[in-house]
XYZ file of C-alpha atoms in Angstrom:
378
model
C -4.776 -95.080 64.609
C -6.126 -91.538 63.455
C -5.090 -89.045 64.944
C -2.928 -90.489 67.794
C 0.161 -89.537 68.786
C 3.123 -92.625 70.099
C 6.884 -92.405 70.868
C 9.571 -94.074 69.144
C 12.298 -95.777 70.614
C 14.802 -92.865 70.280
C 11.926 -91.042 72.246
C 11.041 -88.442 69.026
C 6.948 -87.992 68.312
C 4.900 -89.641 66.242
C 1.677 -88.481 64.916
C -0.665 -90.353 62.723
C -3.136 -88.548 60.879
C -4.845 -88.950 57.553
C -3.290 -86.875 55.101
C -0.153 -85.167 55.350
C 0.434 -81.538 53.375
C 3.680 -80.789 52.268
C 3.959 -76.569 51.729
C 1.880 -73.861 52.642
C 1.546 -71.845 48.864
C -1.494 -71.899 46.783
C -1.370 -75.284 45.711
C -0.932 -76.165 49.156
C -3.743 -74.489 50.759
C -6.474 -75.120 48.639
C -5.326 -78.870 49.358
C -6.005 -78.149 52.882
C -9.060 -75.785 52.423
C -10.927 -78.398 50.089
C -10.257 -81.425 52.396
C -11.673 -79.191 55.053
C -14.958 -78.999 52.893
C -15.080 -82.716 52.448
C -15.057 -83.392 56.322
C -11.472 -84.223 57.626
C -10.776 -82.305 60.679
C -7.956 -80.197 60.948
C -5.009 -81.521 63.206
C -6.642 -84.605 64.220
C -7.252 -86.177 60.533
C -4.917 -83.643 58.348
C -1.797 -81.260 59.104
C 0.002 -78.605 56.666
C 3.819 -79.007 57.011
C 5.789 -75.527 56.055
C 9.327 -74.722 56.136
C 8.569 -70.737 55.860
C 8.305 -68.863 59.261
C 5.377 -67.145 57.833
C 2.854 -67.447 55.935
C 3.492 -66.579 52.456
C 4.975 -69.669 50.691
C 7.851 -68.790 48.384
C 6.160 -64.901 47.785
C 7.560 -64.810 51.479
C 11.393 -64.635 49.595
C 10.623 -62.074 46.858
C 12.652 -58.964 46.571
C 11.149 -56.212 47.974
C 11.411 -54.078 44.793
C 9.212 -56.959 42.768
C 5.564 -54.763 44.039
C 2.503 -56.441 43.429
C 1.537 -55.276 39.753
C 4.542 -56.449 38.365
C 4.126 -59.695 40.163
C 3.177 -62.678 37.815
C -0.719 -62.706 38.231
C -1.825 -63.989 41.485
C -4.952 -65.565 41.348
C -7.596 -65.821 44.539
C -8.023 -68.597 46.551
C -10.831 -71.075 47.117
C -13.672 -69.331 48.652
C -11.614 -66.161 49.747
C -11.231 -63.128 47.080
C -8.009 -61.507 46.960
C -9.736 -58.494 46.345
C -7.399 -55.500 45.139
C -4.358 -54.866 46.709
C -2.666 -51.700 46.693
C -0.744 -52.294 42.751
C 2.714 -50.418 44.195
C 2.880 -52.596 47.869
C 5.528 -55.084 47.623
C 3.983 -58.281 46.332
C 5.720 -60.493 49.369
C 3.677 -58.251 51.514
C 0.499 -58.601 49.843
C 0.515 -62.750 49.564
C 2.224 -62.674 53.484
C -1.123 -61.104 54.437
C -3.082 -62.911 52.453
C -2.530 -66.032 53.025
C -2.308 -65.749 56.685
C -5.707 -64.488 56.496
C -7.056 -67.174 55.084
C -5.482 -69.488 56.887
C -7.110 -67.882 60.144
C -10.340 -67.713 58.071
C -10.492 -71.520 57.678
C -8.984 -72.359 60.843
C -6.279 -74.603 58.419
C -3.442 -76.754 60.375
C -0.610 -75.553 59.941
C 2.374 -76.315 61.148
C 6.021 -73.694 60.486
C 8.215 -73.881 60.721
C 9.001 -77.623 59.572
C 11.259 -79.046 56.731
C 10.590 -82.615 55.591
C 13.526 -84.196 55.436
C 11.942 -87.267 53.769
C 8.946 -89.524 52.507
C 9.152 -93.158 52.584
C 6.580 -96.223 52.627
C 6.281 -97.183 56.483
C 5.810 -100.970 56.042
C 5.073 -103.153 53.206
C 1.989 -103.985 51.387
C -0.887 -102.345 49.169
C -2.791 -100.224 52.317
C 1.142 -99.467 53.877
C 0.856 -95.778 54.628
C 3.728 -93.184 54.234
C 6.445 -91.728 57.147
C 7.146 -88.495 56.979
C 10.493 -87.678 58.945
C 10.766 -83.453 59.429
C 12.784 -81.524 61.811
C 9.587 -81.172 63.933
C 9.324 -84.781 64.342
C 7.853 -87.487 62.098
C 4.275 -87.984 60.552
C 2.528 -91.316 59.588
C -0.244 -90.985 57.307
C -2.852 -92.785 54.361
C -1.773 -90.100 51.920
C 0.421 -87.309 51.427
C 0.139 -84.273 49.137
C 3.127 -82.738 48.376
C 2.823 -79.078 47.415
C 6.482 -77.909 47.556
C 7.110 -75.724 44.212
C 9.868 -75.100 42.897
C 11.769 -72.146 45.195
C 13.953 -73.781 46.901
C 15.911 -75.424 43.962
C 16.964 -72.774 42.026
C 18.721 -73.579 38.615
C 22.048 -72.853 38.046
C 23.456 -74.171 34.515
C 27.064 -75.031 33.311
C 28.868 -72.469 31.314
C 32.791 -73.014 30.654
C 34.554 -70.424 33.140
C 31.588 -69.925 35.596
C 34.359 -70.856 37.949
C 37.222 -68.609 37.410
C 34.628 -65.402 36.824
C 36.290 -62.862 39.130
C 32.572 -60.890 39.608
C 29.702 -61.387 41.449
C 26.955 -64.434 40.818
C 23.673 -64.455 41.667
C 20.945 -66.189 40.936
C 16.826 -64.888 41.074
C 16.441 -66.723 44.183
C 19.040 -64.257 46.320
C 18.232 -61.122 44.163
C 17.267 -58.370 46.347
C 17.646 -54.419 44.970
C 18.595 -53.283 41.836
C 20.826 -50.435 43.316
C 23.169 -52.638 44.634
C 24.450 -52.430 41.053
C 24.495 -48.743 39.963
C 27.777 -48.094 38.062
C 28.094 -52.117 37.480
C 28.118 -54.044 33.981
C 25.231 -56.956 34.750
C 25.252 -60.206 32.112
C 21.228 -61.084 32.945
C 21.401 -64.687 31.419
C 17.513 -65.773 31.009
C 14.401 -65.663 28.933
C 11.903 -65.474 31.624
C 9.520 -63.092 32.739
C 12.337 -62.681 35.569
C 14.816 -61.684 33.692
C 12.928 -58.710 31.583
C 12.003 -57.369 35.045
C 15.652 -57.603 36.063
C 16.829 -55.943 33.153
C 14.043 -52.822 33.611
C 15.121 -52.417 37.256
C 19.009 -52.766 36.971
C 18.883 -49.891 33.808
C 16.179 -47.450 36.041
C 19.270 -47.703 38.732
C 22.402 -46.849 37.097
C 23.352 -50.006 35.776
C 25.024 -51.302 32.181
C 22.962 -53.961 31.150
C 23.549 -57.251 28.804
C 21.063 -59.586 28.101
C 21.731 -63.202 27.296
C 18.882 -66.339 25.986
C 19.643 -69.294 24.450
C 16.581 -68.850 22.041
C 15.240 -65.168 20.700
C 12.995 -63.864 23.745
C 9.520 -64.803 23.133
C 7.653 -61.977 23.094
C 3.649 -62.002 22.103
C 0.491 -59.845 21.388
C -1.744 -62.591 22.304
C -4.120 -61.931 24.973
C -3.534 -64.541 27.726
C -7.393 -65.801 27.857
C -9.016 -69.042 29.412
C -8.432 -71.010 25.983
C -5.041 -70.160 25.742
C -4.636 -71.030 29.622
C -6.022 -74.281 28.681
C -3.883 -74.872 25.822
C -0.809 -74.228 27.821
C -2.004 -76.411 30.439
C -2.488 -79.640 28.006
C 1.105 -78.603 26.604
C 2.663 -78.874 30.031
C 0.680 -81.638 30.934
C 1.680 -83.681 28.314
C 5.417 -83.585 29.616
C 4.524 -84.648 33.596
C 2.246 -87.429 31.716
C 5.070 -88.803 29.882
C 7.079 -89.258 32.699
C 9.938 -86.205 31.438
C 10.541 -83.489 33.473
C 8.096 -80.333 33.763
C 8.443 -77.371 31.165
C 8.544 -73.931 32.446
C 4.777 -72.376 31.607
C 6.781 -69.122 30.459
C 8.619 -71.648 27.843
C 5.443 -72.303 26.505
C 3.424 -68.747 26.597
C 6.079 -66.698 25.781
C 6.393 -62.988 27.130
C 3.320 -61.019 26.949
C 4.374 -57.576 24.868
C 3.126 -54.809 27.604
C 4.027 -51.232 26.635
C 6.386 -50.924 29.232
C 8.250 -54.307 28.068
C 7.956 -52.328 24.073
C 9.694 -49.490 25.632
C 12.488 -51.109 26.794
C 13.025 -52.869 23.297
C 12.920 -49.652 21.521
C 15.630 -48.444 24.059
C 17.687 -51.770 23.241
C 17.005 -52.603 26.742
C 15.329 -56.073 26.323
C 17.279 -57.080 23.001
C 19.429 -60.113 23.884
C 22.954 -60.249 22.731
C 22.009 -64.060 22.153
C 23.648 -67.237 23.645
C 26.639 -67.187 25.913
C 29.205 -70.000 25.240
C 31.483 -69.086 28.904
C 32.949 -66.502 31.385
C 36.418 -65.135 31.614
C 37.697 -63.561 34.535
C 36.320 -60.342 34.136
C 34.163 -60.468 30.566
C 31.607 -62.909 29.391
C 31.537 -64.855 25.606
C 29.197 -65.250 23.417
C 27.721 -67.175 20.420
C 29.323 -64.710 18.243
C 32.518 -65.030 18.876
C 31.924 -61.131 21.044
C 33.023 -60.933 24.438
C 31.795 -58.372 26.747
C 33.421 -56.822 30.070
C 30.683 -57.799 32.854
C 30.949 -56.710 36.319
C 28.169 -59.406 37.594
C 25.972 -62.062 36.418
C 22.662 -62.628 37.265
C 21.445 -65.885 36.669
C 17.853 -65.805 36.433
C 17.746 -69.446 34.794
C 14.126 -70.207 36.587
C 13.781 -73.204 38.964
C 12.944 -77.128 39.038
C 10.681 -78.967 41.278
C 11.714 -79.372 44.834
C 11.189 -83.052 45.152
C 14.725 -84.420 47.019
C 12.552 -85.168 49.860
C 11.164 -87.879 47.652
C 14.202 -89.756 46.589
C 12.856 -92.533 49.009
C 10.361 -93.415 47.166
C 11.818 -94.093 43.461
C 9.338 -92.121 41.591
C 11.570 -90.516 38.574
C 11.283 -91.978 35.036
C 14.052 -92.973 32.469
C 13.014 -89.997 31.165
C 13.927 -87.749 34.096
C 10.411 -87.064 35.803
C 7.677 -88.245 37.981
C 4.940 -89.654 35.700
C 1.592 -88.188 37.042
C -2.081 -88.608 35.399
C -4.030 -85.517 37.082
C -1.829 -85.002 40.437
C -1.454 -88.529 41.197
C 1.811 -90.520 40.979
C 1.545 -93.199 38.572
C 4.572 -94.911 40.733
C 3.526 -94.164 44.093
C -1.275 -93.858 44.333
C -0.539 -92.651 48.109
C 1.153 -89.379 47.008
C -0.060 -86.873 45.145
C 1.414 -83.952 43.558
C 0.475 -80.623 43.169
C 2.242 -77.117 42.265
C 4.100 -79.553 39.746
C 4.153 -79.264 35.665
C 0.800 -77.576 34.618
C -0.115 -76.568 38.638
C 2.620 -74.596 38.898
C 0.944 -71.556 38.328
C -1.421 -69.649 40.516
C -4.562 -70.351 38.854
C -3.419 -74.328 38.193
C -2.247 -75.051 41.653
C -5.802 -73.591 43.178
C -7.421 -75.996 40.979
C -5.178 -78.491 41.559
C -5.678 -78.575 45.475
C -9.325 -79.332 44.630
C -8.275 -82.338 43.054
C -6.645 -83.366 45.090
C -8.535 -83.277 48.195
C -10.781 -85.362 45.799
C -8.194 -87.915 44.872
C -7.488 -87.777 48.807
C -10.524 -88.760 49.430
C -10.647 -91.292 46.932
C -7.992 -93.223 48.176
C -9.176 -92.868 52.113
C -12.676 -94.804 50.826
C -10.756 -97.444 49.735
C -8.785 -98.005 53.265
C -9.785 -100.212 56.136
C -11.716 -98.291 58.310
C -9.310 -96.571 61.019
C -9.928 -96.612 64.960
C -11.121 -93.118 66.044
C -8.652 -90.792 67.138
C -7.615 -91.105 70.586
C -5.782 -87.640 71.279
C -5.159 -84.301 69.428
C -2.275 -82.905 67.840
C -0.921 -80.151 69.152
């Protein structure tokens, strides 16, 4: 049944294939690169599903002011050196290009633009495989590595009054230029690496800036080296391997202390007014008891794992998340996850599509043996 193509009653396409990739980012592409490696060939035994019209993954959506050296680092992929971009290019640029280059270098399947509209078991029993319904038709395959991030569920938390704020809301997901706020009073609500960018930009073009965290920003002199990537990694880890939801890696490294991010403390730039307890029409509330007049607020509240397409298959916790050992599901051995928890970083989800392709691999030697393909996917 590999690689063969039928109709369904309704008269939409099926394909079957081997293993299904959800998302076209770095975690995504090593997934697809590595399984490569290990012999599956592209279309006929493995396809890469993205919802982007270009390659890119979620870098694709990055304002164009965010250039590539004050991107967060963005680390090479598998067998392909980034090389060294020009630092002042606009980082959505730089990963657009290089991504599609490697997928040409490769020759990887992919397939954009497609949504996944869902993942379900097709059938019952231990070898059933998984059917995976998109716009672009549906997919049935042995397993299925979702690689879908975070971008496309950004997080937007309750605050008394959000709803009767006269201004303008935005969150980091739909920010585009700074100057479309010259002469404005911004509320930046955040503690991320985000936000301090946000802050930097909106000052540089004419705006009044307020910064507000929950918690006193986490700034540190700490050099961000292997063991500390490693210790981050077990921290985050621990969460997805618990079942509970993932932890931002930010919440758990803290703000490195460049010069530039010094300066902007010294200039009371990047001091936060603390937490804010609601909005009013025209002024925002905080902690304090002080209320400020605000013009706009930028919510730059970070992001949660884009994982609705999975409701199908029952996979969250009592304690709110997806259990995983590795990138495997404890709940579901035919999925696999990566760009989740600890992967979600650059340098975690390229070594999480190598493990993937392994546990991929894994689970295919442990199938019946498949009928060769009889036809190739277009």
């Amino acid at each position: 049944m590999r690689g063969t193509e039928q109709r369904e009653a309704a008269g939409s396409l099926v394909r079957q294939v081997r293993v299904v990739v959800i998302g076209a980012g770095q975690a995504g592409l090593s997934s697809a690169y590595h399984l490569a490696r290990r012999g599956l060939a592209p279309h006929r035994d493995v396809v890469v599903l993205d919802a982007n019209p270009a390659p890119g993954g979620a870098w694709l959506h990055r304002w164009p002011s965010l250039t590539f050296d004050a991107a967060h680092a963005l680390h090479s992929l598998p067998g392909f050196p980034l090389g060294t971009p020009d630092p002042q290019e606009p980082a959505s640029a730089v990963v657009n290009r290089y991504y599609g280059a490697f997928e040409r270098e490769f020759g990887l399947p992919v397939i954009r633009p497609v949504s996944v509209l869902r993942v379900e078991p097709d059938g019952l029993g231990a070898e059933r495989p998984l059917r995976v319904t998109t716009t672009g038709g549906t997919w049935i395959a042995d397993v299925v590595v979702n690689a879908t991030g975070t971008w496309d569920r950004p997080y937007w938390p309750y605050y008394r009054g959000r709803d009767v704020f006269a201004g303008r809301q935005l969150h980091t997901h739909d920010f585009r230029s700074a100057t479309e706020f010259t002469g404005q009073r911004v509320l930046v609500v955040g503690g991320g690496t985000s936000a301090v960018q946000f802050l930097l930009q909106l000052e540089e073009a004419g705006a009044r800036t307020t910064w507000s965290t929950r918690r006193p920003p986490a700034f540190t002199r700490r050099a961000f080296d292997p063991e500390w990537g490693r210790e981050v990694e077990a921290e985050v880890s621990a969460r997805t391997s618990a079942g509970l939801p993932p932890a931002s890696v930010v919440s758990v490294t803290g703000l490195s202390l460049t010069p530039r991010y010094q300066a902007g403390i010294d200039a009371g730039i990047l001091v936060s007014r603390g937490p804010l307890t609601g909005l009013r029409e025209h002024s925002a509330v905080f902690a304090d008891g002080s209320e400020e007049p605000v013009d706009a607020v930028l919510w730059a509240t970070g992001f949660r794992a884009a994982l609705d397409h999975l409701a199908p298959l029952r996979l969250r916790e009592p304690g709110g998340g997806i259990r995983t050992d590795g990138v495997r599901v404890a709940k579901e051995p035919r999925l696999l996850l990566v760009g989740y928890g600890a992967s979600a970083s650059t340098l975690g989800a390229s070594r999480a599509g190598r493990a993937a392709a392994i546990a991929a691999m894994d689970g295919l030697r442990d199938l019946a043996p498949r009928p060769e393909a009889t036809g190739t996917l277009a």
